[in-house]
C-alpha positions as a printed NumPy array, in Angstrom:
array([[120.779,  96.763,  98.551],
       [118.538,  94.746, 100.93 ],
       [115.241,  93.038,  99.824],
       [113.116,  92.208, 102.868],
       [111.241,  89.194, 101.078],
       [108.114,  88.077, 102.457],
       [105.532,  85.559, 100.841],
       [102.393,  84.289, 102.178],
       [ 98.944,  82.727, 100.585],
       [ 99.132,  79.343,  99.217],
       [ 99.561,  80.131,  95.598],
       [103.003,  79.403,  94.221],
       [104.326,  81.251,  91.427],
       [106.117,  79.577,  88.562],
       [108.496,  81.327,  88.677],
       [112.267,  82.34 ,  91.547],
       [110.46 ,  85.388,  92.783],
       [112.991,  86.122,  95.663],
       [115.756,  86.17 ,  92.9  ],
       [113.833,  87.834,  90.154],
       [112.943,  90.413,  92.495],
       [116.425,  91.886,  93.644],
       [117.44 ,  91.427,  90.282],
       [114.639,  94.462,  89.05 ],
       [114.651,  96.144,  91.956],
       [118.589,  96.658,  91.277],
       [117.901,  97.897,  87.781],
       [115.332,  99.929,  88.601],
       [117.155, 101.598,  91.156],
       [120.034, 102.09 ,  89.061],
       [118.138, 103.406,  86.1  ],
       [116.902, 106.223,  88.416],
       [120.026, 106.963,  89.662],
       [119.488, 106.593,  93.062],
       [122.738, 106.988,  94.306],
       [122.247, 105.259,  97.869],
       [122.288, 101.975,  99.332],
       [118.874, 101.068,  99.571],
       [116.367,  98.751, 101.634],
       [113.155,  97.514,  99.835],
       [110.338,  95.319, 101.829],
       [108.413,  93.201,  99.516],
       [105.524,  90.975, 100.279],
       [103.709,  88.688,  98.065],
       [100.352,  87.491,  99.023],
       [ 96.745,  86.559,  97.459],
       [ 93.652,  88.608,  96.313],
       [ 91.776,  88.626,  99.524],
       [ 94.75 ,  90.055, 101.501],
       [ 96.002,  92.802,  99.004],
       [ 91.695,  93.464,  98.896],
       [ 91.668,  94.263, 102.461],
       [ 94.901,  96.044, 102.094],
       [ 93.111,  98.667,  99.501],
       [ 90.085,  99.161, 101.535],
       [ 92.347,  99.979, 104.407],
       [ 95.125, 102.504, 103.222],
       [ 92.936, 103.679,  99.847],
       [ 89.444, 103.297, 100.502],
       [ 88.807, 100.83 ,  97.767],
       [ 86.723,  97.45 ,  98.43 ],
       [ 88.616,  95.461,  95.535],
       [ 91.807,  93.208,  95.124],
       [ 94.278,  95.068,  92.848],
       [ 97.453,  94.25 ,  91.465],
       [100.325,  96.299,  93.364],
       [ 99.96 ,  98.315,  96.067],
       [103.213, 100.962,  96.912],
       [103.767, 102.189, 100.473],
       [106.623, 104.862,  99.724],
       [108.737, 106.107, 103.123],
       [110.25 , 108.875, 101.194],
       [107.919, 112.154, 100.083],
       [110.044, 113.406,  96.963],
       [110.071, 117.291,  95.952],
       [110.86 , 116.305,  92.515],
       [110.618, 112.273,  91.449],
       [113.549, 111.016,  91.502],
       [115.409, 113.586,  92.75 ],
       [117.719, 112.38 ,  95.547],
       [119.715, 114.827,  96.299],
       [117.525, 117.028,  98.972],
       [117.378, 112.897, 101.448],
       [121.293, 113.939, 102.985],
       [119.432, 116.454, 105.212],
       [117.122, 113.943, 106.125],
       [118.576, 111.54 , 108.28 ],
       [115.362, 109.722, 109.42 ],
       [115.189, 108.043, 105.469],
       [118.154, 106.158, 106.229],
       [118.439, 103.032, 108.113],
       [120.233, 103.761, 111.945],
       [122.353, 100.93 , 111.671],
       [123.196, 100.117, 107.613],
       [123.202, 103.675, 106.389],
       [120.173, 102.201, 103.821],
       [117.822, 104.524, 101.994],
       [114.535, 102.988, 103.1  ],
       [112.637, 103.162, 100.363],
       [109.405, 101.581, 101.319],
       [107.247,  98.486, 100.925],
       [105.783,  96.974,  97.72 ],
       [102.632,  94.254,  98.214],
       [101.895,  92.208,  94.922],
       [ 98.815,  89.756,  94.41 ],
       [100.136,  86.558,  93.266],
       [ 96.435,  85.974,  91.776],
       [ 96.859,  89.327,  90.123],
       [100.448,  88.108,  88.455],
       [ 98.93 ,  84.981,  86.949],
       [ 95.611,  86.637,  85.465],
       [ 97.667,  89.604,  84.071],
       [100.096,  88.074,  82.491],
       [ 97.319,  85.533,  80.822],
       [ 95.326,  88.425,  79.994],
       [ 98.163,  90.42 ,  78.402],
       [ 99.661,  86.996,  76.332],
       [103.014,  87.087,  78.205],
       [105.051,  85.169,  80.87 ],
       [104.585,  85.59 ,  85.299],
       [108.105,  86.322,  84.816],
       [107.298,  89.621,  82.898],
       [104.183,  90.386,  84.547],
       [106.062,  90.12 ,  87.929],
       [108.812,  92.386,  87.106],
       [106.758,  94.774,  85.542],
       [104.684,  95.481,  88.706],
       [107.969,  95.427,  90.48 ],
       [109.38 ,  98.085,  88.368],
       [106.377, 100.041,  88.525],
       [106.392,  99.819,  92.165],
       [110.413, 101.19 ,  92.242],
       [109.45 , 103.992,  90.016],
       [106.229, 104.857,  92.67 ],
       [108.956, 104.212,  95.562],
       [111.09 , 106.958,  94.352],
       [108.534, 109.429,  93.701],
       [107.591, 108.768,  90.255],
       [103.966, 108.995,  89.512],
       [100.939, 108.438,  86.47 ],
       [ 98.042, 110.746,  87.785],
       [ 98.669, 113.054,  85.118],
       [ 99.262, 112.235,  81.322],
       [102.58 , 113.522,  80.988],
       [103.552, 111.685,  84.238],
       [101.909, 107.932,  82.746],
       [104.182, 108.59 ,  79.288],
       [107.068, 108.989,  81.55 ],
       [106.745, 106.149,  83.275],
       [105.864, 103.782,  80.464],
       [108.698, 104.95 ,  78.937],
       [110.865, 104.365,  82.007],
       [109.586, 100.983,  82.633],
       [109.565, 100.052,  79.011],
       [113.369, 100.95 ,  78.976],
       [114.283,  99.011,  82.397],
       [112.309,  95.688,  81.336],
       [114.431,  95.905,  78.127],
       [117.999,  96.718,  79.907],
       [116.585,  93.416,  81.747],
       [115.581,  91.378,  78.973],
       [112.396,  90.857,  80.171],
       [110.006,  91.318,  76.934],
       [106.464,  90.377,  76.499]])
């Protein structure tokens, strides 16, 4: 797998985002069964640049916690087996799935996990794994669809060790 890991804004986390990151993007990948290589861009930045981000690509004038840019439009979330037709998914030159980008607000990380009583560490590898599941198709517009993913990032957290 190949993180593409990008930080900018001068808030420092507490925390060895670069490493924690791969490490939950791995699980998360492998708790979906993705069954390809895969290439994830991930950028980390503050409030005012993840705010400008939202009004551009969704419309919405306020800073937010994740944003998910997926390169993949699944028939069926996480269902990988219709991509082997689809040549333009993969990477020319490593074969990679590319999955897409993930932005996080490192403002966002901090408040959260104060507001919600646990660590950055958890707060930042709960958006991540949120972000997977969005990357390979998963989605929580409808109530069944928010259960499943709970459940899904409940489960990877835990295989991770990462509790509140």
């Amino acid at each position: 797998m190949t993180l593409n890991f990008e930080e900018e804004g001068g808030l420092t986390l507490p925390l060895e985002c670069e490493a924690l990151a791969y490490k939950v993007v791995e699980a998360a990948l492998d708790f979906t069964g993705c069954p390809y290589e895969a290439q994830v861009n991930l950028l980390l930045t503050a409030d005012e640049e993840i705010r400008q981000m939202n009004q551009e690509f969704r419309n919405v004038d306020r800073a937010t916690d994740v944003l998910s840019f997926p390169m993949v439009d699944y028939e069926k979330a996480g269902n990988f087996d219709f991509l082997e037709e689809h040549t333009e998914c993969f990477h020319p030159d490593t074969g990679e799935l590319l999955l897409g980008d993930i932005v996080i607000s490192k403002d966002k990380v901090l408040a959260q996990a104060a507001e919600y009583g646990h660590s950055p560490e958890r707060e930042f590898a709960f958006l991540i794994t949120h972000s997977v599941l969005h990357l390979t198709g998963y989605d929580h517009m409808e109530e069944k669809e928010r259960l499943l993913m709970e459940q899904m990032q409940r489960e990877i957290l835990d295989k991770l060790g990462i509790t509140r």
